[in-house]
Amino acid sequence: MAEWEPVVGLEIHVQLKTRTKMFCRCESGFGAEPNTRTCPVCLGHPGTLPVPNAAAVEWTVKLGLALGCEIAGHALFHRKHYSYPDLAKGYQISQYDVPLCANGRFLVPGPDGDREIGIVRAHLEEDAAKNVHVGGAGGRIGGAAHTLVDYNRGGTPLVEIVTQPDLRSADEAKRFLQLLRQTIVELGISDAEMEKGTLRADANVSVRPRGADELRTRTELKNMNSFTYIARGIEAEVARQIEVWDSGGKVVQQTYDYHPETDALTVRRTKEEAEDYRYLPDPDLVPVEPPAELVERLRAEVPEAPGARIRRLEPQLGFELAEGLVASGRDRLYERTPGERRAVANVVMNQLAGAGIDPDAVDGDELGQLVEARDRIPRAAFLEALAHAGDPDFRAERYLAEAAVADVSELEPIVDDVLAAHPDEAAAYRRGKQGLLGFFVGQVMKRTQGKADAKVVNELLREKLSA
Amino acid sequence: MAISRDEVLHVAALARLELSDEEADRFTEQLGAILEAVSKVSELDLGDVEPLSHPLDLVNVWADDEPRPSLPLEAALGNAGEDEDGHFRVPPTGMTRES
Ligand SMILES: [Zn+2]
């Protein structure tokens, strides 16, 4: 049996959070009553003219720069024709052979080294309207009695990003998407939330014998609305294809929907006729030629890439912690917090995140004082301080004054009580169940309302249990 | 003919247009005549000419991202054949379509 290697490319759509739509000045955004954010342009009335949104053009260029793309000196908008009610004009304005951004690279560090994922292109287009299928058996589209259309979303700006088939595992695809999402969020151009549909990703999947450089027939995977589902969908499709090849069959080019509840893949009903969009340059729109000074200004605004930051933090923290901090947008707080690096990283990544504190609201110097004192002050005081670390007037000082009980003469009777109350556990510990030490520490903390000095308690317990 | 009858029927199907036999014949002839006239351009040697996507000598026409009022709902739905619950109501659509 051959050993197989997944070959995966992604196609990502990002909804830009501009105030207005792509080609008219209707407000974009969600939550308005149906069809109350429409005008003759986005309803496709004859005789209207689209005018591009300058912010959307700038943001696309900025994203292209963050993805290491070349920015076109001359880009065009094309009409992509299809007849469907989610598109009032009978065509979508998109970009075709001359997109704004092309030929990029995006660094995805992994536990076993770095991967550079090629970016084929990033282009600007308008989103379609939302169709609601009503009535009919089971509410499935095929059985709908009729369709209701809400054009509020129609014409809002979307960036489409297409990667090279450079991803080699489901896990790598997930990590790529997490870092891409972080990049987009840091640029401030989209909320990029998969659950809300402001970030959508489809995957092109094929497999090949490991080490080969051929590209076999690929399938397209859709309908995955979380990073985890994307990884699971890719895994399921890779397994399916391996089975097809191994049993002497052939993979057929098709589009599949992934159903996370059942881990099943179903073939999507496709059009009988091959896709034929009859692209042509939109005569209503003149070319876009981003001025060099604009591109340079935007380049200066692009933050350091997440991949580069992980690589920079990895030597001090190890891959997992470095990636966790960067992918969750917590590394900047980590970097501005003084103190022992691993301790700071752990507090920022675990306790502070657990308390649900916005890392950008935290004063690094104040947090640094807390981290430094974390073994000296009562546990309860430390946790309470963390819960307030995002408050605008937070000062660590007030909590640092609370002294932990470190006096042996005060703690010793409590330790004795705890050991006397749990003779079975004490015996088990003496027989070698060293993991029970944490249990005893917890009991002592409980009796002191979290105010005992953890280090002194540990020492006392060890001493008495080995006696 | 610069375009075949089958091509005309294909394009009509993509546009969800139903053509009678007589219409298909007539449009094949008319579209053929237009394409033939335009194809005269290809008799010239244009190897050194840059493709032109727009006749105007203009680039970078865009607008600031400032909202302006949208249409009132009644006006928006004014041209709808049918509407329901503030939506345009259309015949059932047979397949999903993604951007
Ligand atoms: Zn509009």
XYZ file of C-alpha atoms and ligand atoms in Angstrom:
567
model
C 0.000 0.000 0.000
C 1.356 3.382 -0.975
C 1.950 6.042 1.634
C -0.172 9.043 0.789
C 0.369 12.761 1.276
C -2.485 15.304 1.406
C -2.283 18.247 -1.019
C -4.536 21.067 0.107
C -5.244 24.591 -1.140
C -7.677 27.051 0.400
C -10.028 29.644 -1.019
C -10.976 32.211 1.603
C -13.565 34.971 1.546
C -13.218 37.878 3.966
C -16.044 40.338 4.510
C -14.503 43.807 4.914
C -15.972 45.935 7.683
C -16.189 49.145 5.698
C -19.055 51.471 6.641
C -20.550 51.323 3.141
C -20.889 48.796 0.341
C -18.347 48.190 -2.410
C -19.944 50.134 -5.266
C -22.628 52.294 -3.636
C -22.861 54.204 -0.359
C -25.563 52.132 1.264
C -24.536 51.206 4.781
C -23.123 47.696 5.076
C -23.142 45.641 8.236
C -25.601 43.250 9.770
C -28.766 43.484 11.741
C -30.853 45.909 9.693
C -34.391 45.031 8.590
C -34.416 43.187 5.230
C -33.947 45.341 2.129
C -33.616 48.604 4.066
C -30.009 49.062 2.957
C -30.500 49.110 -0.771
C -30.416 51.673 -3.545
C -30.757 51.701 -7.340
C -27.058 50.688 -7.685
C -27.095 47.597 -5.469
C -30.541 46.623 -6.749
C -29.127 46.634 -10.269
C -31.461 49.197 -11.758
C -30.648 50.172 -15.353
C -28.754 53.387 -15.885
C -26.958 53.398 -12.529
C -23.188 53.581 -12.143
C -21.036 51.796 -9.555
C -18.388 53.859 -7.715
C -15.718 51.824 -5.845
C -15.222 52.288 -2.118
C -11.778 53.852 -1.595
C -11.382 52.258 1.849
C -12.059 48.784 0.454
C -9.376 49.278 -2.211
C -6.853 50.480 0.392
C -7.632 47.637 2.792
C -7.260 45.034 0.057
C -3.864 46.451 -0.852
C -2.906 46.421 2.824
C -3.961 42.796 3.199
C -2.067 41.940 0.019
C 1.073 43.512 1.513
C 0.601 41.537 4.744
C 0.439 38.383 2.593
C 3.689 39.284 0.850
C 1.920 39.902 -2.467
C 2.960 42.068 -5.368
C 0.517 44.949 -5.739
C -0.661 45.453 -9.307
C 0.253 48.787 -10.893
C -2.873 48.416 -13.007
C -5.872 46.335 -11.949
C -9.327 45.871 -13.452
C -12.824 45.010 -12.338
C -14.572 42.380 -14.431
C -18.155 41.238 -14.738
C -18.685 37.611 -13.818
C -22.025 36.572 -15.291
C -24.509 34.207 -13.825
C -28.269 34.318 -13.519
C -29.457 33.794 -10.000
C -31.702 35.909 -7.762
C -28.949 36.673 -5.239
C -27.410 38.918 -7.887
C -29.678 41.677 -9.135
C -27.552 42.702 -12.114
C -27.090 39.232 -13.593
C -23.357 39.564 -12.929
C -21.043 39.964 -9.973
C -18.345 42.622 -10.135
C -15.109 40.811 -9.371
C -11.516 40.732 -10.523
C -10.218 38.295 -13.092
C -6.892 38.274 -14.877
C -5.450 41.413 -13.247
C -6.249 41.258 -9.507
C -4.995 43.878 -7.047
C -2.651 41.445 -5.259
C -0.797 38.356 -6.524
C 2.182 36.046 -5.907
C 2.450 36.241 -2.138
C 3.929 34.043 0.583
C 2.693 33.493 4.114
C 4.850 31.989 6.841
C 3.302 29.235 8.953
C 5.699 27.984 11.631
C 5.061 24.430 12.801
C 6.359 22.162 15.541
C 8.734 20.573 13.013
C 9.881 23.705 11.220
C 8.538 26.505 9.071
C 6.304 26.254 6.009
C 5.822 28.994 3.469
C 2.401 28.885 1.849
C 2.124 30.482 -1.583
C -0.654 33.012 -2.150
C -1.883 32.913 -5.736
C -3.962 36.069 -5.472
C -6.093 38.307 -3.275
C -8.795 40.207 -5.092
C -11.751 42.455 -4.373
C -15.340 41.659 -5.280
C -18.909 42.250 -4.151
C -20.912 39.818 -2.050
C -24.226 38.337 -3.169
C -27.609 38.895 -1.513
C -29.066 36.497 1.008
C -31.658 34.011 -0.183
C -34.155 32.512 2.202
C -35.780 29.357 0.881
C -39.314 29.036 2.141
C -41.712 26.148 2.369
C -41.432 22.827 0.573
C -40.564 19.456 2.007
C -38.066 19.580 4.850
C -36.973 23.094 3.936
C -34.253 21.723 1.653
C -33.500 24.025 -1.226
C -34.641 21.602 -3.886
C -38.043 21.352 -2.267
C -38.578 25.054 -1.520
C -41.931 26.499 -2.551
C -40.400 29.894 -3.220
C -37.391 32.013 -2.346
C -37.209 35.350 -0.517
C -34.308 37.690 -1.255
C -32.733 40.249 1.093
C -30.321 42.555 -0.774
C -28.791 44.170 2.335
C -25.673 41.999 1.988
C -25.713 42.323 -1.799
C -22.839 44.504 -2.941
C -20.864 44.513 0.308
C -17.080 44.205 -0.154
C -15.383 40.810 -0.056
C -11.744 39.903 -0.479
C -11.071 36.503 -1.986
C -7.725 34.899 -1.135
C -6.535 31.838 -3.047
C -3.551 29.802 -1.826
C -1.287 27.465 -3.736
C -1.890 23.771 -2.977
C 0.986 24.008 -0.492
C -0.687 22.724 2.668
C 0.283 19.171 3.606
C -2.088 18.314 6.438
C -5.424 19.243 7.968
C -3.574 20.578 10.998
C -1.401 22.794 8.827
C -4.491 24.175 7.056
C -5.992 25.012 10.433
C -2.834 26.740 11.628
C -2.605 28.700 8.367
C -6.185 29.909 8.807
C -5.650 30.869 12.440
C -2.620 32.994 11.566
C -4.367 34.462 8.515
C -7.345 35.378 10.685
C -5.063 36.989 13.278
C -3.399 39.008 10.509
C -6.766 40.242 9.213
C -7.994 41.165 12.691
C -4.782 43.077 13.447
C -5.120 45.022 10.195
C -8.541 46.131 11.468
C -10.242 45.399 8.140
C -12.669 42.645 9.176
C -13.979 40.856 12.245
C -13.097 37.647 10.376
C -15.428 35.449 12.413
C -16.262 32.120 10.838
C -19.360 31.671 13.002
C -20.771 34.922 11.629
C -19.705 34.221 8.064
C -17.371 37.214 7.870
C -14.598 34.670 7.185
C -15.449 31.691 4.961
C -13.102 29.041 3.670
C -13.397 26.277 1.093
C -10.711 23.627 0.642
C -9.367 21.972 -2.497
C -8.166 18.517 -1.543
C -6.211 15.817 -3.327
C -3.694 13.167 -2.297
C -0.558 11.765 -3.926
C 2.095 9.188 -3.079
C 4.444 10.791 -0.567
C 7.424 12.349 -2.253
C 5.772 12.610 -5.688
C 5.296 16.018 -7.266
C 2.249 15.175 -9.377
C -1.128 16.810 -8.768
C -4.007 14.337 -8.868
C -7.705 15.067 -9.323
C -8.949 17.318 -6.560
C -12.306 17.796 -4.942
C -13.753 20.911 -3.373
C -15.014 20.967 0.218
C -17.578 23.492 1.375
C -19.893 24.220 4.278
C -17.324 24.298 7.072
C -17.863 27.132 9.525
C -15.114 26.681 12.092
C -11.387 25.991 12.023
C -11.969 22.662 13.712
C -14.591 21.602 11.165
C -12.282 22.572 8.315
C -9.552 20.357 9.755
C -11.999 17.504 10.285
C -13.525 17.917 6.825
C -10.096 17.770 5.196
C -9.193 14.706 7.244
C -12.395 12.940 6.231
C -11.916 13.768 2.548
C -8.252 12.723 2.569
C -9.241 9.379 4.119
C -11.994 8.933 1.538
C -9.649 9.620 -1.378
C -6.937 7.291 -0.057
C -9.510 4.545 0.167
C -10.657 5.208 -3.406
C -7.102 5.040 -4.800
C -6.102 2.062 -2.653
C -9.090 0.074 -3.821
C -8.163 0.677 -7.456
C -10.730 3.413 -8.096
C -10.401 6.959 -9.359
C -11.185 10.202 -7.556
C -13.765 12.232 -9.476
C -13.728 16.040 -9.527
C -16.724 17.031 -7.424
C -17.868 19.457 -4.762
C -18.688 18.056 -1.327
C -20.488 19.447 1.691
C -19.020 18.387 5.024
C -21.471 17.620 7.830
C -19.678 17.959 11.171
C -22.476 16.296 13.185
C -22.028 13.014 11.325
C -18.526 13.461 9.857
C -20.153 12.681 6.482
C -19.374 14.123 3.052
C -22.177 14.553 0.545
C -21.870 15.470 -3.123
C -23.247 18.907 -3.867
C -25.756 19.120 -6.657
C -23.993 20.822 -9.539
C -25.152 22.607 -12.635
C -25.564 20.531 -15.736
C -23.634 23.002 -17.818
C -19.992 23.641 -17.184
C -19.270 26.942 -15.465
C -19.148 29.631 -18.082
C -19.026 33.087 -16.553
C -18.274 35.088 -19.720
C -15.912 37.464 -17.897
C -15.451 40.876 -19.455
C -13.907 44.130 -18.166
C -16.719 46.150 -16.589
C -17.179 49.164 -18.882
C -18.750 51.080 -15.966
C -15.498 51.040 -14.003
C -12.142 52.566 -14.873
C -8.851 50.818 -13.982
C -7.402 50.938 -10.470
C -3.761 52.021 -10.312
C -2.736 52.211 -6.649
C -0.296 55.151 -6.392
C 3.198 54.174 -5.206
C 3.066 56.568 -2.229
C -0.219 54.994 -1.089
C 1.278 51.495 -1.303
C 4.341 52.595 0.670
C 2.232 54.293 3.347
C 0.144 51.127 3.723
C 3.253 48.933 3.789
C 4.544 50.944 6.762
C 1.260 50.305 8.608
C 1.392 46.503 8.303
C 2.315 44.934 11.664
C 5.001 42.257 11.978
C 3.552 39.003 10.602
C 2.295 36.447 13.145
C 4.581 33.772 11.686
C 7.655 35.954 12.229
C 6.550 36.696 15.788
C 6.151 32.997 16.603
C 9.621 32.343 15.224
C 11.014 35.196 17.351
C 9.368 33.968 20.589
C 9.969 30.260 20.020
C 13.546 30.100 21.385
C 12.465 31.475 24.803
C 9.088 29.753 25.070
C 9.001 26.682 22.861
C 6.702 26.337 19.870
C 3.415 25.606 21.580
C 3.409 28.546 23.960
C 4.772 30.929 21.311
C 2.102 29.903 18.804
C -0.648 30.040 21.422
C 0.252 33.592 22.402
C 0.501 34.868 18.831
C -2.532 33.053 17.413
C -4.698 34.428 20.217
C -3.338 37.955 19.912
C -1.796 37.856 23.406
C 1.862 38.108 22.455
C 1.920 41.902 22.536
C 0.880 41.931 26.189
C 3.450 39.203 26.834
C 6.124 41.363 25.238
C 5.317 44.503 27.196
C 5.146 42.649 30.519
C 8.507 42.503 32.331
C 9.585 39.480 34.358
C 10.658 35.860 34.055
C 9.606 34.988 30.501
C 7.951 31.621 30.999
C 6.079 32.778 34.077
C 4.796 35.842 32.229
C 3.800 33.710 29.217
C 1.907 31.245 31.389
C 0.014 33.919 33.279
C -0.904 35.768 30.056
C -1.855 32.591 28.203
C -3.644 30.724 30.998
C -4.866 32.627 34.042
C -5.477 35.953 32.316
C -7.197 34.314 29.351
C -9.196 32.176 31.765
C -10.401 35.315 33.492
C -11.610 36.608 30.123
C -9.503 39.768 30.231
C -8.896 41.727 27.003
C -5.090 41.635 26.694
C -4.994 45.020 24.972
C -6.532 46.683 28.045
C -3.810 45.460 30.423
C -0.877 47.588 31.631
C 2.218 45.405 31.198
C 4.219 46.966 34.027
C 1.425 46.453 36.557
C 0.927 42.870 35.383
C 4.672 42.288 35.643
C 4.582 43.223 39.338
C 1.776 40.752 39.914
C 3.577 37.928 38.113
C 6.712 38.624 40.115
C 4.774 38.447 43.405
C 2.543 35.505 42.468
C 4.165 33.084 44.962
C 4.378 35.622 47.760
C 0.839 36.910 47.913
C -2.245 34.848 48.770
C -3.586 32.899 45.809
C -6.994 34.484 46.278
C -5.494 37.971 46.099
C -3.534 37.057 42.962
C -6.654 35.786 41.176
C -8.691 38.781 42.228
C -5.991 41.101 40.965
C -5.963 39.316 37.596
C -9.720 39.675 37.315
C -9.256 43.450 37.552
C -6.076 43.671 35.455
C -8.028 45.089 32.502
C -9.631 47.901 34.489
C -8.502 51.338 33.324
C -7.163 52.410 36.742
C -5.758 49.042 37.770
C -2.788 49.189 40.140
C -0.997 46.040 41.342
C 0.241 47.767 44.510
C -2.967 47.323 46.480
C -2.831 43.530 46.045
C 0.894 43.238 46.635
C 0.388 44.518 50.184
C -1.598 41.410 51.064
C 0.869 39.039 52.646
C 0.557 35.333 52.364
C 0.725 33.363 55.587
C 4.245 32.047 55.538
C 4.723 31.581 59.242
C 5.517 27.915 59.888
C 4.189 28.028 63.423
C 0.832 29.193 62.049
C 0.703 26.723 59.163
C 2.045 23.613 60.877
C -1.099 22.858 62.941
C -3.245 23.230 59.819
C -1.020 20.841 57.880
C -1.189 18.365 60.775
C -4.988 18.645 60.820
C -5.226 17.995 57.093
C -2.987 14.927 57.269
C -4.937 13.577 60.261
C -8.214 14.073 58.403
C -6.994 12.088 55.371
C -5.072 9.069 56.658
C -5.805 6.939 53.552
C -4.415 9.549 51.177
C -1.385 10.032 53.388
C -0.705 6.311 53.338
C -1.138 6.193 49.560
C 1.320 9.051 49.179
C 3.882 7.214 51.296
C 3.434 4.148 49.076
C 4.469 6.301 46.104
C 1.382 8.184 44.870
C 3.307 11.462 44.792
C 0.586 13.099 42.694
C -1.469 13.441 45.876
C 0.711 16.306 47.067
C -1.474 18.730 45.101
C -4.522 17.372 46.891
C -3.012 18.159 50.307
C -1.914 21.624 49.171
C -5.470 22.252 48.009
C -6.868 21.185 51.386
C -4.527 23.524 53.258
C -5.451 26.378 50.895
C -9.104 25.705 51.497
C -8.677 25.979 55.267
C -6.703 29.226 54.939
C -9.005 30.807 52.322
C -6.145 30.721 49.827
C -3.878 32.819 52.017
C -1.157 30.277 52.787
C 2.234 30.652 51.136
C 2.280 27.799 48.618
C 6.016 27.266 48.886
C 6.012 26.917 52.676
C 2.986 24.597 52.555
C 4.718 22.382 49.987
C 7.854 22.136 52.100
C 5.920 21.360 55.265
C 3.850 18.659 53.577
C 6.868 16.961 51.989
C 8.699 16.995 55.271
C 5.823 15.485 57.228
C 4.860 12.910 54.614
C 8.389 11.587 54.322
C 8.774 11.374 58.062
C -21.590 32.516 -39.640
C -19.379 33.905 -36.881
C -21.552 32.197 -34.263
C -23.336 28.862 -34.400
C -26.963 28.279 -33.541
C -25.823 25.973 -30.708
C -23.689 28.726 -29.199
C -26.662 31.079 -29.255
C -28.782 28.478 -27.480
C -26.000 27.881 -24.928
C -25.699 31.588 -24.099
C -29.483 31.879 -23.889
C -29.590 28.953 -21.452
C -26.913 30.592 -19.262
C -29.058 33.726 -19.158
C -32.151 31.632 -18.355
C -33.796 32.761 -21.618
C -36.133 30.534 -23.551
C -35.907 31.053 -27.320
C -38.364 29.857 -29.942
C -36.912 28.187 -33.073
C -37.625 31.316 -35.045
C -35.871 33.528 -32.423
C -32.869 31.232 -32.318
C -32.497 31.520 -36.120
C -32.968 35.283 -36.123
C -30.533 35.933 -33.222
C -27.935 33.626 -34.758
C -28.037 35.748 -37.905
C -28.044 39.103 -36.073
C -25.336 38.226 -33.579
C -23.297 36.709 -36.405
C -23.463 39.959 -38.341
C -22.312 41.956 -35.299
C -19.437 39.593 -34.559
C -18.373 39.659 -38.189
C -18.301 43.446 -38.201
C -16.255 43.544 -35.006
C -13.867 40.859 -36.239
C -12.637 43.296 -38.908
C -10.326 44.592 -36.159
C -8.421 41.316 -36.205
C -7.335 42.010 -39.795
C -4.950 44.643 -38.381
C -1.539 43.857 -36.915
C -2.033 44.900 -33.278
C 0.907 43.063 -31.732
C 2.364 46.249 -30.250
C -0.891 47.715 -28.958
C -1.657 47.516 -25.248
C -5.084 46.067 -24.407
C -7.550 48.818 -23.591
C -10.228 48.035 -21.032
C -11.808 51.468 -21.025
C -12.033 54.259 -23.608
C -11.688 57.088 -21.070
C -8.260 58.256 -20.015
C -9.159 57.967 -16.340
C -8.006 55.791 -13.434
C -8.776 55.610 -9.693
C -12.297 56.943 -9.666
C -13.511 56.097 -6.191
C -15.497 57.568 -3.301
C -14.943 57.991 0.423
C -16.471 55.377 2.703
C -19.258 57.698 3.914
C -22.818 56.327 4.122
C -25.662 58.014 2.294
C -29.353 57.311 2.780
C -30.712 54.119 1.231
C -34.130 53.791 -0.381
C -37.225 53.480 1.800
C -38.410 49.872 1.828
C -41.538 50.600 -0.231
C -39.434 52.213 -2.938
C -36.915 49.360 -2.870
C -39.684 46.820 -3.387
C -41.525 49.093 -5.846
C -40.342 47.203 -8.921
C -40.656 43.739 -7.411
C -43.040 41.417 -9.189
C -43.962 39.956 -5.826
C -42.864 40.690 -2.288
C -43.377 39.115 1.117
C -42.281 40.199 4.601
C -40.044 42.963 3.244
C -38.342 40.551 0.840
C -38.356 40.154 -2.917
C -40.262 36.977 -3.600
C -38.985 34.872 -6.495
C -39.688 31.380 -7.829
C -37.924 28.541 -5.984
C -34.281 28.343 -6.892
C -33.031 24.891 -7.672
C -29.446 24.978 -6.488
C -27.133 26.820 -4.192
C -24.742 29.321 -5.585
C -21.683 30.691 -3.805
C -19.619 33.727 -4.620
Zn -26.853 50.483 -2.524
